[in-house]
Amino acid sequence: MIRRAAAGLRPHTLRSRLTLGLVVLLAVSCAAVGVAAVIALRGFLTDRVDQQISEAGSRFPISLERGTAVFDDRDGGDHDGDEYADTRSQATGTFGARLKNGTVTDQAVVRSGTDTTVALTAADKRVLAALPVDNRPRNIELSALGDYRAVSCEGKDGDVLITGLPMEGVEQTVHELELVLVAVFGGALLVVGVAGALWVRWSLRPLREVAAAAVAVTEVPLDSGEVALSARAPATDPRGEVGQVAAALNLMLGHVEDALSKRHRSEQRLRSFAADASHELRTPVATIRGHAELAMRHPGPVPPEVARALERVAAESGRMGEMVDDLLLLARLDAGRPLESVPVDLTRLVLDGVDDARAAGPDHRWTLDLPEEPVTVSGDAHRLQQVVANLLANARLHTPAGTKVSVSLTEEPGTIALRVADDGPGVPDDVRPTVFERFTHADRRRPGAGSGAGLGLAIVAAVIDAHGGTVELDSRPGATAFTVRLGSVRRIAAPA
């Protein structure tokens, strides 16, 4: 769930990614500059504190022992009249402590020009005792005073003298700098983010035009008919990445348009050949069939082998004639020739089709479900009768004996649905995607399956499409249904 939430917050557009990347890079740069400035300032101020501690020396902790202004002659210099100078004139907050045998004996802090004894805790005393006696400034934290910079050195009496200055001023100055940096860099990030977003948006405008051209191409129907891809990406500077993408897209669209035009011309030639061949074959096929039937009616004796051959010639010529008619019908539908549009009693077509199917397949179980009143649609009666016959023949030929085939007409809003369903083995998975294409056959391993030319369902799809309807397949083992939907539902008055 956390991963999905993170993915939802991730920018998806190139514009947002570029803007975010720009802001992130600037933020990293600002953070690096800020950290460097804070470290440099802290180091500088700490060096100043160390310098003040060095100048103050150990006069303040010495004065704590003697309780008065004393002369510090550890440097061996000649103080002349300056030998009784006030050794307690230290900066406010100066801390001094004296340790004897690791135990704090005296401690005080300067407040308002006077020294005040500090109540140190046991932890504070341990911190002071653990401070190395090497005359080097170190940071310590006292619970009673806070953070200090302290120096520990040996006294003349075998004691240890500690002098420290508060780090409060340093921390306050550094904190103020941090606030200033946050305010300045935050404003800079805001300004750069807005300006960067506008700049990236303007810079990617040609890319949006390229995407718009690609979207326009997707709206062009490329599956059939003559295709003209007029959409092109706008020409931009070819030296830039966007210009190179636009040029590549235009080149690709040109190749696609040429390929589609060649495919369309090839399909047109193929359809023209199919139509011409089908038309030309009708006459010789009819002639062969006629001569075969005429020979079978010869009154004289005919050898059995010859009679059988003539019967096969007549049967195959009849089947060939039906195939030629189917090809010619598909060619005419491909050419866009309009069909008849007259009121057709669909109920009667279904009744007659089921009667014919029952006679052709008596070993199947046929059921019929029709509305109480006859229903008509506007269309071509002969072609719609062919649709019903092909669907019933498909259910009969591709299912075993004993299969139940159900035929129903159902009224839907504005349409009528013709459904032919069976409880057979179903359409194979590899055949299902192309079941409405031409010359598609089912499993040939089963006797009787796929004995036709594979044009039946292609004719169904083409005729229904010419009528402005749809045909759908829903198939799984034990349940297969073809559903045809047609519009222009009309009623026929029942006979008196």
One Martini backbone bead per residue (centre of mass of N, CA, C, O) as a GRO file, in nm:
protein
  496
    1MET     BB    1   0.057   0.063  -0.020
    2ILE     BB    2   0.304   0.252  -0.002
    3ARG     BB    3   0.391   0.210  -0.294
    4ARG     BB    4   0.131   0.320  -0.424
    5ALA     BB    5   0.147   0.601  -0.295
    6ALA     BB    6   0.422   0.677  -0.418
    7ALA     BB    7   0.329   0.643  -0.714
    8GLY     BB    8   0.106   0.868  -0.697
    9LEU     BB    9   0.328   1.104  -0.629
   10ARG     BB   10   0.456   1.061  -0.887
   11PRO     BB   11   0.559   1.199  -1.159
   12HIS     BB   12   0.434   1.167  -1.509
   13THR     BB   13   0.534   1.412  -1.645
   14LEU     BB   14   0.783   1.576  -1.801
   15ARG     BB   15   0.735   1.854  -1.684
   16SER     BB   16   0.733   1.772  -1.381
   17ARG     BB   17   1.013   1.639  -1.380
   18LEU     BB   18   1.182   1.882  -1.465
   19THR     BB   19   1.090   2.071  -1.242
   20LEU     BB   20   1.169   1.891  -1.006
   21GLY     BB   21   1.467   1.864  -1.081
   22LEU     BB   22   1.534   2.165  -1.062
   23VAL     BB   23   1.450   2.203  -0.766
   24VAL     BB   24   1.631   1.986  -0.643
   25LEU     BB   25   1.903   2.099  -0.736
   26LEU     BB   26   1.869   2.372  -0.596
   27ALA     BB   27   1.828   2.259  -0.310
   28VAL     BB   28   2.102   2.124  -0.290
   29SER     BB   29   2.268   2.379  -0.336
   30CYS     BB   30   2.154   2.541  -0.101
   31ALA     BB   31   2.231   2.341   0.119
   32ALA     BB   32   2.535   2.350   0.070
   33VAL     BB   33   2.569   2.652   0.115
   34GLY     BB   34   2.445   2.664   0.398
   35VAL     BB   35   2.633   2.466   0.540
   36ALA     BB   36   2.894   2.615   0.474
   37ALA     BB   37   2.817   2.884   0.612
   38VAL     BB   38   2.768   2.773   0.895
   39ILE     BB   39   3.044   2.645   0.939
   40ALA     BB   40   3.212   2.899   0.890
   41LEU     BB   41   3.081   3.076   1.109
   42ARG     BB   42   3.131   2.892   1.349
   43GLY     BB   43   3.437   2.885   1.320
   44PHE     BB   44   3.487   3.189   1.346
   45LEU     BB   45   3.350   3.233   1.625
   46THR     BB   46   3.519   3.026   1.775
   47ASP     BB   47   3.790   3.164   1.727
   48ARG     BB   48   3.713   3.418   1.884
   49VAL     BB   49   3.671   3.281   2.153
   50ASP     BB   50   3.954   3.163   2.173
   51GLN     BB   51   4.093   3.440   2.175
   52GLN     BB   52   3.959   3.545   2.435
   53ILE     BB   53   4.064   3.323   2.615
   54SER     BB   54   4.365   3.383   2.565
   55GLU     BB   55   4.355   3.677   2.672
   56ALA     BB   56   4.242   3.609   2.962
   57GLY     BB   57   4.323   3.350   3.066
   58SER     BB   58   4.372   3.272   3.437
   59ARG     BB   59   4.273   3.514   3.619
   60PHE     BB   60   3.997   3.434   3.724
   61PRO     BB   61   4.060   3.165   3.880
   62ILE     BB   62   4.278   3.302   4.062
   63SER     BB   63   4.081   3.506   4.204
   64LEU     BB   64   3.909   3.290   4.347
   65GLU     BB   65   4.132   3.206   4.552
   66ARG     BB   66   4.205   3.518   4.667
   67GLY     BB   67   3.956   3.734   4.640
   68THR     BB   68   4.135   3.929   4.447
   69ALA     BB   69   4.339   4.140   4.307
   70VAL     BB   70   4.595   4.023   4.094
   71PHE     BB   71   4.913   3.903   4.001
   72ASP     BB   72   5.015   3.786   3.682
   73ASP     BB   73   5.352   3.622   3.642
   74ARG     BB   74   5.377   3.386   3.425
   75ASP     BB   75   5.526   3.562   3.192
   76GLY     BB   76   5.768   3.748   3.322
   77GLY     BB   77   5.698   4.034   3.314
   78ASP     BB   78   5.677   4.393   3.302
   79HIS     BB   79   5.423   4.578   3.484
   80ASP     BB   80   5.474   4.786   3.681
   81GLY     BB   81   5.184   4.980   3.739
   82ASP     BB   82   5.001   4.708   3.646
   83GLU     BB   83   5.000   4.482   3.885
   84TYR     BB   84   4.690   4.584   4.012
   85ALA     BB   85   4.500   4.489   3.825
   86ASP     BB   86   4.180   4.389   3.741
   87THR     BB   87   4.114   4.044   3.704
   88ARG     BB   88   3.772   4.069   3.691
   89SER     BB   89   3.761   4.218   3.406
   90GLN     BB   90   3.525   4.048   3.252
   91ALA     BB   91   3.325   3.900   3.059
   92THR     BB   92   3.016   3.823   3.027
   93GLY     BB   93   3.013   3.472   3.123
   94THR     BB   94   3.260   3.408   3.261
   95PHE     BB   95   3.434   3.111   3.343
   96GLY     BB   96   3.547   2.973   3.662
   97ALA     BB   97   3.790   2.723   3.778
   98ARG     BB   98   3.905   2.509   4.057
   99LEU     BB   99   4.137   2.237   4.093
  100LYS     BB  100   4.192   1.978   4.349
  101ASN     BB  101   4.253   1.670   4.298
  102GLY     BB  102   3.983   1.668   4.100
  103THR     BB  103   3.850   1.906   4.270
  104VAL     BB  104   3.614   2.140   4.316
  105THR     BB  105   3.670   2.454   4.491
  106ASP     BB  106   3.620   2.673   4.259
  107GLN     BB  107   3.339   2.886   4.131
  108ALA     BB  108   3.242   3.109   3.854
  109VAL     BB  109   3.044   3.388   3.720
  110VAL     BB  110   3.002   3.655   3.512
  111ARG     BB  111   2.776   3.917   3.631
  112SER     BB  112   2.758   4.242   3.590
  113GLY     BB  113   3.084   4.252   3.675
  114THR     BB  114   3.037   4.003   3.859
  115ASP     BB  115   3.083   3.735   4.066
  116THR     BB  116   2.924   3.405   4.063
  117THR     BB  117   2.819   3.144   4.211
  118VAL     BB  118   2.798   2.803   4.111
  119ALA     BB  119   2.571   2.534   4.090
  120LEU     BB  120   2.707   2.236   4.067
  121THR     BB  121   2.694   1.938   3.948
  122ALA     BB  122   2.821   1.629   3.939
  123ALA     BB  123   2.836   1.625   3.630
  124ASP     BB  124   2.989   1.891   3.599
  125LYS     BB  125   3.240   1.806   3.762
  126ARG     BB  126   3.316   1.573   3.574
  127VAL     BB  127   3.361   1.745   3.325
  128LEU     BB  128   3.590   1.920   3.446
  129ALA     BB  129   3.779   1.682   3.529
  130ALA     BB  130   3.791   1.565   3.217
  131LEU     BB  131   3.951   1.797   3.128
  132PRO     BB  132   4.213   1.859   2.950
  133VAL     BB  133   4.556   1.956   3.036
  134ASP     BB  134   4.640   2.163   2.734
  135ASN     BB  135   4.542   2.453   2.651
  136ARG     BB  136   4.268   2.361   2.494
  137PRO     BB  137   3.990   2.422   2.338
  138ARG     BB  138   3.657   2.321   2.452
  139ASN     BB  139   3.356   2.158   2.456
  140ILE     BB  140   3.096   2.218   2.696
  141GLU     BB  141   2.834   2.095   2.928
  142LEU     BB  142   2.629   2.282   3.148
  143SER     BB  143   2.345   2.268   3.331
  144ALA     BB  144   2.373   2.568   3.457
  145LEU     BB  145   2.478   2.720   3.160
  146GLY     BB  146   2.569   2.535   2.919
  147ASP     BB  147   2.747   2.624   2.655
  148TYR     BB  148   3.110   2.586   2.636
  149ARG     BB  149   3.438   2.738   2.615
  150ALA     BB  150   3.727   2.557   2.730
  151VAL     BB  151   4.022   2.587   2.954
  152SER     BB  152   4.300   2.386   3.064
  153CYS     BB  153   4.535   2.450   3.338
  154GLU     BB  154   4.817   2.493   3.519
  155GLY     BB  155   4.909   2.579   3.824
  156LYS     BB  156   5.134   2.682   4.084
  157ASP     BB  157   4.976   2.491   4.319
  158GLY     BB  158   4.881   2.216   4.169
  159ASP     BB  159   4.653   2.315   4.005
  160VAL     BB  160   4.341   2.372   3.819
  161LEU     BB  161   4.260   2.588   3.550
  162ILE     BB  162   3.938   2.728   3.440
  163THR     BB  163   3.832   2.867   3.123
  164GLY     BB  164   3.519   3.031   3.003
  165LEU     BB  165   3.293   3.071   2.726
  166PRO     BB  166   3.009   3.138   2.584
  167MET     BB  167   2.796   2.995   2.306
  168GLU     BB  168   2.534   3.163   2.267
  169GLY     BB  169   2.618   3.372   2.055
  170VAL     BB  170   2.693   3.175   1.838
  171GLU     BB  171   2.421   3.022   1.818
  172GLN     BB  172   2.248   3.270   1.756
  173THR     BB  173   2.390   3.356   1.497
  174VAL     BB  174   2.354   3.089   1.347
  175HIS     BB  175   2.044   3.083   1.365
  176GLU     BB  176   1.996   3.344   1.208
  177LEU     BB  177   2.129   3.244   0.951
  178GLU     BB  178   1.939   3.006   0.904
  179LEU     BB  179   1.683   3.175   0.869
  180VAL     BB  180   1.783   3.339   0.631
  181LEU     BB  181   1.842   3.102   0.442
  182VAL     BB  182   1.560   2.983   0.437
  183ALA     BB  183   1.416   3.232   0.325
  184VAL     BB  184   1.585   3.276   0.070
  185PHE     BB  185   1.577   2.984  -0.049
  186GLY     BB  186   1.271   2.952  -0.050
  187GLY     BB  187   1.213   3.186  -0.243
  188ALA     BB  188   1.392   3.082  -0.470
  189LEU     BB  189   1.240   2.813  -0.514
  190LEU     BB  190   0.968   2.937  -0.584
  191VAL     BB  191   1.055   3.106  -0.825
  192VAL     BB  192   1.193   2.877  -0.985
  193GLY     BB  193   0.951   2.688  -1.003
  194VAL     BB  194   0.765   2.875  -1.163
  195ALA     BB  195   0.962   2.955  -1.390
  196GLY     BB  196   1.033   2.662  -1.472
  197ALA     BB  197   0.748   2.571  -1.551
  198LEU     BB  198   0.713   2.782  -1.777
  199TRP     BB  199   0.962   2.707  -1.940
  200VAL     BB  200   0.898   2.410  -1.989
  201ARG     BB  201   0.627   2.455  -2.125
  202TRP     BB  202   0.742   2.619  -2.361
  203SER     BB  203   0.958   2.407  -2.457
  204LEU     BB  204   0.719   2.168  -2.491
  205ARG     BB  205   0.522   2.260  -2.716
  206PRO     BB  206   0.618   2.091  -2.964
  207LEU     BB  207   0.560   1.816  -2.827
  208ARG     BB  208   0.253   1.855  -2.808
  209GLU     BB  209   0.212   1.871  -3.115
  210VAL     BB  210   0.313   1.588  -3.171
  211ALA     BB  211   0.101   1.443  -2.996
  212ALA     BB  212  -0.145   1.554  -3.148
  213ALA     BB  213  -0.075   1.418  -3.416
  214ALA     BB  214  -0.085   1.127  -3.306
  215VAL     BB  215  -0.380   1.138  -3.212
  216ALA     BB  216  -0.504   1.199  -3.489
  217VAL     BB  217  -0.420   0.925  -3.611
  218THR     BB  218  -0.590   0.739  -3.414
  219GLU     BB  219  -0.873   0.856  -3.545
  220VAL     BB  220  -0.803   0.694  -3.792
  221PRO     BB  221  -0.924   0.463  -4.006
  222LEU     BB  222  -0.706   0.170  -4.082
  223ASP     BB  223  -0.866  -0.109  -4.157
  224SER     BB  224  -1.024   0.047  -4.394
  225GLY     BB  225  -0.992   0.169  -4.678
  226GLU     BB  226  -0.909   0.477  -4.764
  227VAL     BB  227  -0.606   0.641  -4.661
  228ALA     BB  228  -0.551   0.973  -4.503
  229LEU     BB  229  -0.254   1.125  -4.368
  230SER     BB  230  -0.259   1.459  -4.282
  231ALA     BB  231  -0.117   1.440  -4.029
  232ARG     BB  232   0.135   1.661  -3.885
  233ALA     BB  233   0.417   1.762  -3.762
  234PRO     BB  234   0.569   2.027  -3.676
  235ALA     BB  235   0.817   2.225  -3.780
  236THR     BB  236   1.146   2.216  -3.651
  237ASP     BB  237   1.440   2.213  -3.517
  238PRO     BB  238   1.661   1.957  -3.611
  239ARG     BB  239   1.875   2.000  -3.368
  240GLY     BB  240   1.656   1.907  -3.191
  241GLU     BB  241   1.477   1.671  -3.029
  242VAL     BB  242   1.194   1.754  -3.124
  243GLY     BB  243   1.263   1.775  -3.425
  244GLN     BB  244   1.345   1.477  -3.455
  245VAL     BB  245   1.073   1.357  -3.373
  246ALA     BB  246   0.902   1.497  -3.588
  247ALA     BB  247   1.054   1.382  -3.834
  248ALA     BB  248   1.010   1.082  -3.766
  249LEU     BB  249   0.701   1.091  -3.765
  250ASN     BB  250   0.659   1.191  -4.055
  251LEU     BB  251   0.806   0.956  -4.188
  252MET     BB  252   0.625   0.734  -4.075
  253LEU     BB  253   0.357   0.839  -4.192
  254GLY     BB  254   0.442   0.815  -4.484
  255HIS     BB  255   0.488   0.509  -4.484
  256VAL     BB  256   0.204   0.430  -4.388
  257GLU     BB  257   0.047   0.559  -4.621
  258ASP     BB  258   0.178   0.393  -4.844
  259ALA     BB  259   0.105   0.114  -4.735
  260LEU     BB  260  -0.204   0.158  -4.727
  261SER     BB  261  -0.238   0.218  -5.024
  262LYS     BB  262  -0.130  -0.051  -5.127
  263ARG     BB  263  -0.332  -0.226  -4.975
  264HIS     BB  264  -0.586  -0.109  -5.101
  265ARG     BB  265  -0.518  -0.177  -5.394
  266SER     BB  266  -0.492  -0.482  -5.346
  267GLU     BB  267  -0.780  -0.524  -5.241
  268GLN     BB  268  -0.922  -0.420  -5.488
  269ARG     BB  269  -0.809  -0.630  -5.682
  270LEU     BB  270  -0.911  -0.878  -5.528
  271ARG     BB  271  -1.211  -0.806  -5.534
  272SER     BB  272  -1.235  -0.784  -5.836
  273PHE     BB  273  -1.149  -1.072  -5.891
  274ALA     BB  274  -1.367  -1.214  -5.724
  275ALA     BB  275  -1.606  -1.096  -5.877
  276ASP     BB  276  -1.526  -1.186  -6.163
  277ALA     BB  277  -1.487  -1.486  -6.104
  278SER     BB  278  -1.768  -1.541  -5.994
  279HIS     BB  279  -1.922  -1.449  -6.241
  280GLU     BB  280  -1.777  -1.644  -6.447
  281LEU     BB  281  -1.841  -1.920  -6.288
  282ARG     BB  282  -2.148  -1.952  -6.299
  283THR     BB  283  -2.187  -2.062  -6.584
  284PRO     BB  284  -2.009  -2.324  -6.589
  285VAL     BB  285  -2.135  -2.450  -6.337
  286ALA     BB  286  -2.423  -2.461  -6.446
  287THR     BB  287  -2.354  -2.634  -6.692
  288ILE     BB  288  -2.244  -2.882  -6.549
  289ARG     BB  289  -2.496  -2.939  -6.385
  290GLY     BB  290  -2.692  -2.968  -6.621
  291HIS     BB  291  -2.549  -3.204  -6.766
  292ALA     BB  292  -2.559  -3.401  -6.533
  293GLU     BB  293  -2.869  -3.410  -6.506
  294LEU     BB  294  -2.922  -3.493  -6.796
  295ALA     BB  295  -2.767  -3.763  -6.786
  296MET     BB  296  -2.941  -3.887  -6.548
  297ARG     BB  297  -3.214  -3.871  -6.751
  298HIS     BB  298  -3.142  -4.097  -6.915
  299PRO     BB  299  -3.323  -4.366  -7.049
  300GLY     BB  300  -3.093  -4.530  -7.059
  301PRO     BB  301  -2.851  -4.723  -6.982
  302VAL     BB  302  -2.645  -4.692  -6.680
  303PRO     BB  303  -2.379  -4.727  -6.531
  304PRO     BB  304  -2.307  -4.714  -6.201
  305GLU     BB  305  -2.044  -4.554  -6.218
  306VAL     BB  306  -2.163  -4.321  -6.386
  307ALA     BB  307  -2.393  -4.239  -6.198
  308ARG     BB  308  -2.211  -4.169  -5.959
  309ALA     BB  309  -2.045  -3.952  -6.106
  310LEU     BB  310  -2.283  -3.767  -6.173
  311GLU     BB  311  -2.371  -3.714  -5.883
  312ARG     BB  312  -2.103  -3.580  -5.797
  313VAL     BB  313  -2.103  -3.357  -6.004
  314ALA     BB  314  -2.369  -3.226  -5.912
  315ALA     BB  315  -2.293  -3.177  -5.615
  316GLU     BB  316  -2.026  -3.013  -5.658
  317SER     BB  317  -2.151  -2.795  -5.840
  318GLY     BB  318  -2.347  -2.694  -5.629
  319ARG     BB  319  -2.135  -2.616  -5.417
  320MET     BB  320  -1.981  -2.425  -5.604
  321GLY     BB  321  -2.215  -2.233  -5.654
  322GLU     BB  322  -2.244  -2.140  -5.360
  323MET     BB  323  -1.959  -2.026  -5.335
  324VAL     BB  324  -1.983  -1.820  -5.561
  325ASP     BB  325  -2.216  -1.665  -5.434
  326ASP     BB  326  -2.066  -1.586  -5.177
  327LEU     BB  327  -1.835  -1.430  -5.311
  328LEU     BB  328  -2.017  -1.229  -5.459
  329LEU     BB  329  -2.146  -1.110  -5.207
  330LEU     BB  330  -1.887  -1.007  -5.071
  331ALA     BB  331  -1.800  -0.824  -5.303
  332ARG     BB  332  -2.050  -0.640  -5.291
  333LEU     BB  333  -2.016  -0.553  -4.998
  334ASP     BB  334  -1.732  -0.432  -5.034
  335ALA     BB  335  -1.842  -0.221  -5.256
  336GLY     BB  336  -2.117  -0.096  -5.120
  337ARG     BB  337  -2.374  -0.225  -5.189
  338PRO     BB  338  -2.694  -0.192  -5.158
  339LEU     BB  339  -2.960  -0.297  -4.984
  340GLU     BB  340  -3.245  -0.379  -4.902
  341SER     BB  341  -3.536  -0.174  -4.757
  342VAL     BB  342  -3.761  -0.372  -4.598
  343PRO     BB  343  -4.003  -0.525  -4.453
  344VAL     BB  344  -3.920  -0.788  -4.216
  345ASP     BB  345  -4.013  -1.104  -4.106
  346LEU     BB  346  -3.832  -1.240  -3.856
  347THR     BB  347  -4.012  -1.460  -3.742
  348ARG     BB  348  -4.044  -1.625  -4.002
  349LEU     BB  349  -3.745  -1.679  -4.058
  350VAL     BB  350  -3.698  -1.842  -3.798
  351LEU     BB  351  -3.909  -2.063  -3.840
  352ASP     BB  352  -3.799  -2.167  -4.111
  353GLY     BB  353  -3.507  -2.221  -4.019
  354VAL     BB  354  -3.573  -2.432  -3.798
  355ASP     BB  355  -3.719  -2.633  -3.981
  356ASP     BB  356  -3.473  -2.686  -4.162
  357ALA     BB  357  -3.277  -2.773  -3.938
  358ARG     BB  358  -3.444  -3.011  -3.830
  359ALA     BB  359  -3.433  -3.170  -4.099
  360ALA     BB  360  -3.111  -3.174  -4.117
  361GLY     BB  361  -3.104  -3.216  -3.771
  362PRO     BB  362  -3.258  -3.463  -3.594
  363ASP     BB  363  -3.016  -3.513  -3.366
  364HIS     BB  364  -3.116  -3.252  -3.258
  365ARG     BB  365  -3.210  -3.001  -3.018
  366TRP     BB  366  -3.487  -2.787  -3.069
  367THR     BB  367  -3.540  -2.443  -2.974
  368LEU     BB  368  -3.806  -2.189  -2.921
  369ASP     BB  369  -3.807  -1.815  -2.873
  370LEU     BB  370  -4.087  -1.599  -2.899
  371PRO     BB  371  -4.274  -1.356  -2.942
  372GLU     BB  372  -4.610  -1.302  -2.947
  373GLU     BB  373  -4.533  -1.099  -3.167
  374PRO     BB  374  -4.453  -1.002  -3.455
  375VAL     BB  375  -4.131  -0.910  -3.606
  376THR     BB  376  -3.970  -0.631  -3.762
  377VAL     BB  377  -3.734  -0.534  -4.014
  378SER     BB  378  -3.511  -0.343  -4.188
  379GLY     BB  379  -3.443  -0.510  -4.507
  380ASP     BB  380  -3.304  -0.807  -4.640
  381ALA     BB  381  -3.458  -1.100  -4.668
  382HIS     BB  382  -3.252  -1.290  -4.804
  383ARG     BB  383  -3.006  -1.218  -4.621
  384LEU     BB  384  -3.140  -1.280  -4.347
  385GLN     BB  385  -3.196  -1.574  -4.414
  386GLN     BB  386  -2.895  -1.642  -4.443
  387VAL     BB  387  -2.813  -1.581  -4.155
  388VAL     BB  388  -2.992  -1.790  -4.014
  389ALA     BB  389  -2.887  -2.038  -4.167
  390ASN     BB  390  -2.586  -2.013  -4.089
  391LEU     BB  391  -2.617  -2.031  -3.780
  392LEU     BB  392  -2.760  -2.310  -3.779
  393ALA     BB  393  -2.543  -2.462  -3.939
  394ASN     BB  394  -2.313  -2.411  -3.741
  395ALA     BB  395  -2.448  -2.560  -3.498
  396ARG     BB  396  -2.480  -2.836  -3.647
  397LEU     BB  397  -2.178  -2.893  -3.761
  398HIS     BB  398  -2.020  -2.813  -3.461
  399THR     BB  399  -2.196  -3.046  -3.330
  400PRO     BB  400  -2.309  -3.300  -3.172
  401ALA     BB  401  -2.513  -3.529  -3.113
  402GLY     BB  402  -2.768  -3.398  -2.888
  403THR     BB  403  -2.762  -3.108  -2.917
  404LYS     BB  404  -2.859  -2.802  -2.787
  405VAL     BB  405  -3.067  -2.565  -2.969
  406SER     BB  406  -3.116  -2.213  -2.921
  407VAL     BB  407  -3.383  -1.993  -3.023
  408SER     BB  408  -3.404  -1.625  -3.010
  409LEU     BB  409  -3.625  -1.343  -2.950
  410THR     BB  410  -3.530  -1.006  -2.839
  411GLU     BB  411  -3.633  -0.723  -2.690
  412GLU     BB  412  -3.487  -0.404  -2.717
  413PRO     BB  413  -3.389  -0.093  -2.701
  414GLY     BB  414  -3.432  -0.038  -3.046
  415THR     BB  415  -3.403  -0.358  -3.060
  416ILE     BB  416  -3.315  -0.684  -3.197
  417ALA     BB  417  -3.247  -1.017  -3.071
  418LEU     BB  418  -3.051  -1.280  -3.206
  419ARG     BB  419  -3.025  -1.615  -3.064
  420VAL     BB  420  -2.764  -1.871  -3.088
  421ALA     BB  421  -2.756  -2.165  -2.890
  422ASP     BB  422  -2.522  -2.401  -2.729
  423ASP     BB  423  -2.392  -2.723  -2.563
  424GLY     BB  424  -2.124  -2.752  -2.677
  425PRO     BB  425  -1.771  -2.737  -2.701
  426GLY     BB  426  -1.697  -2.496  -2.860
  427VAL     BB  427  -1.476  -2.254  -2.945
  428PRO     BB  428  -1.176  -2.235  -3.021
  429ASP     BB  429  -0.927  -2.029  -2.919
  430ASP     BB  430  -0.777  -1.999  -3.208
  431VAL     BB  431  -1.061  -1.915  -3.358
  432ARG     BB  432  -1.214  -1.681  -3.216
  433PRO     BB  433  -1.074  -1.414  -3.336
  434THR     BB  434  -1.154  -1.540  -3.659
  435VAL     BB  435  -1.459  -1.631  -3.701
  436PHE     BB  436  -1.544  -1.372  -3.910
  437GLU     BB  437  -1.358  -1.474  -4.113
  438ARG     BB  438  -1.234  -1.585  -4.395
  439PHE     BB  439  -1.166  -1.917  -4.408
  440THR     BB  440  -1.275  -2.027  -4.133
  441HIS     BB  441  -1.195  -2.308  -3.930
  442ALA     BB  442  -1.251  -2.561  -3.752
  443ASP     BB  443  -1.227  -2.864  -3.633
  444ARG     BB  444  -1.119  -3.130  -3.852
  445ARG     BB  445  -1.117  -3.393  -3.671
  446ARG     BB  446  -1.413  -3.377  -3.688
  447PRO     BB  447  -1.673  -3.502  -3.824
  448GLY     BB  448  -1.799  -3.240  -4.039
  449ALA     BB  449  -1.599  -3.033  -3.973
  450GLY     BB  450  -1.535  -2.790  -4.195
  451SER     BB  451  -1.677  -2.856  -4.488
  452GLY     BB  452  -1.658  -2.585  -4.580
  453ALA     BB  453  -1.526  -2.257  -4.678
  454GLY     BB  454  -1.555  -2.034  -4.444
  455LEU     BB  455  -1.822  -1.813  -4.505
  456GLY     BB  456  -2.067  -1.795  -4.316
  457LEU     BB  457  -1.977  -1.586  -4.088
  458ALA     BB  458  -1.883  -1.369  -4.287
  459ILE     BB  459  -2.165  -1.316  -4.401
  460VAL     BB  460  -2.298  -1.238  -4.141
  461ALA     BB  461  -2.120  -0.989  -4.078
  462ALA     BB  462  -2.166  -0.837  -4.350
  463VAL     BB  463  -2.477  -0.816  -4.343
  464ILE     BB  464  -2.509  -0.682  -4.065
  465ASP     BB  465  -2.333  -0.437  -4.131
  466ALA     BB  466  -2.515  -0.342  -4.372
  467HIS     BB  467  -2.761  -0.307  -4.146
  468GLY     BB  468  -2.628  -0.176  -3.875
  469GLY     BB  469  -2.519  -0.409  -3.705
  470THR     BB  470  -2.450  -0.684  -3.474
  471VAL     BB  471  -2.201  -0.939  -3.383
  472GLU     BB  472  -2.166  -1.201  -3.132
  473LEU     BB  473  -1.935  -1.388  -2.919
  474ASP     BB  474  -2.002  -1.661  -2.675
  475SER     BB  475  -1.747  -1.883  -2.550
  476ARG     BB  476  -1.761  -2.214  -2.400
  477PRO     BB  477  -1.763  -2.495  -2.253
  478GLY     BB  478  -2.111  -2.564  -2.299
  479ALA     BB  479  -2.123  -2.248  -2.426
  480THR     BB  480  -2.278  -2.106  -2.720
  481ALA     BB  481  -2.312  -1.763  -2.861
  482PHE     BB  482  -2.506  -1.591  -3.108
  483THR     BB  483  -2.546  -1.228  -3.148
  484VAL     BB  484  -2.803  -1.037  -3.303
  485ARG     BB  485  -2.829  -0.683  -3.385
  486LEU     BB  486  -3.122  -0.487  -3.464
  487GLY     BB  487  -3.296  -0.239  -3.598
  488SER     BB  488  -3.604  -0.122  -3.665
  489VAL     BB  489  -3.856  -0.182  -3.498
  490ARG     BB  490  -4.152  -0.369  -3.587
  491ARG     BB  491  -4.495  -0.411  -3.627
  492ILE     BB  492  -4.738  -0.674  -3.677
  493ALA     BB  493  -5.041  -0.736  -3.741
  494ALA     BB  494  -5.259  -0.948  -3.650
  495PRO     BB  495  -5.455  -1.166  -3.774
  496ALA     BB  496  -5.808  -1.198  -3.789
   0.00000   0.00000   0.00000
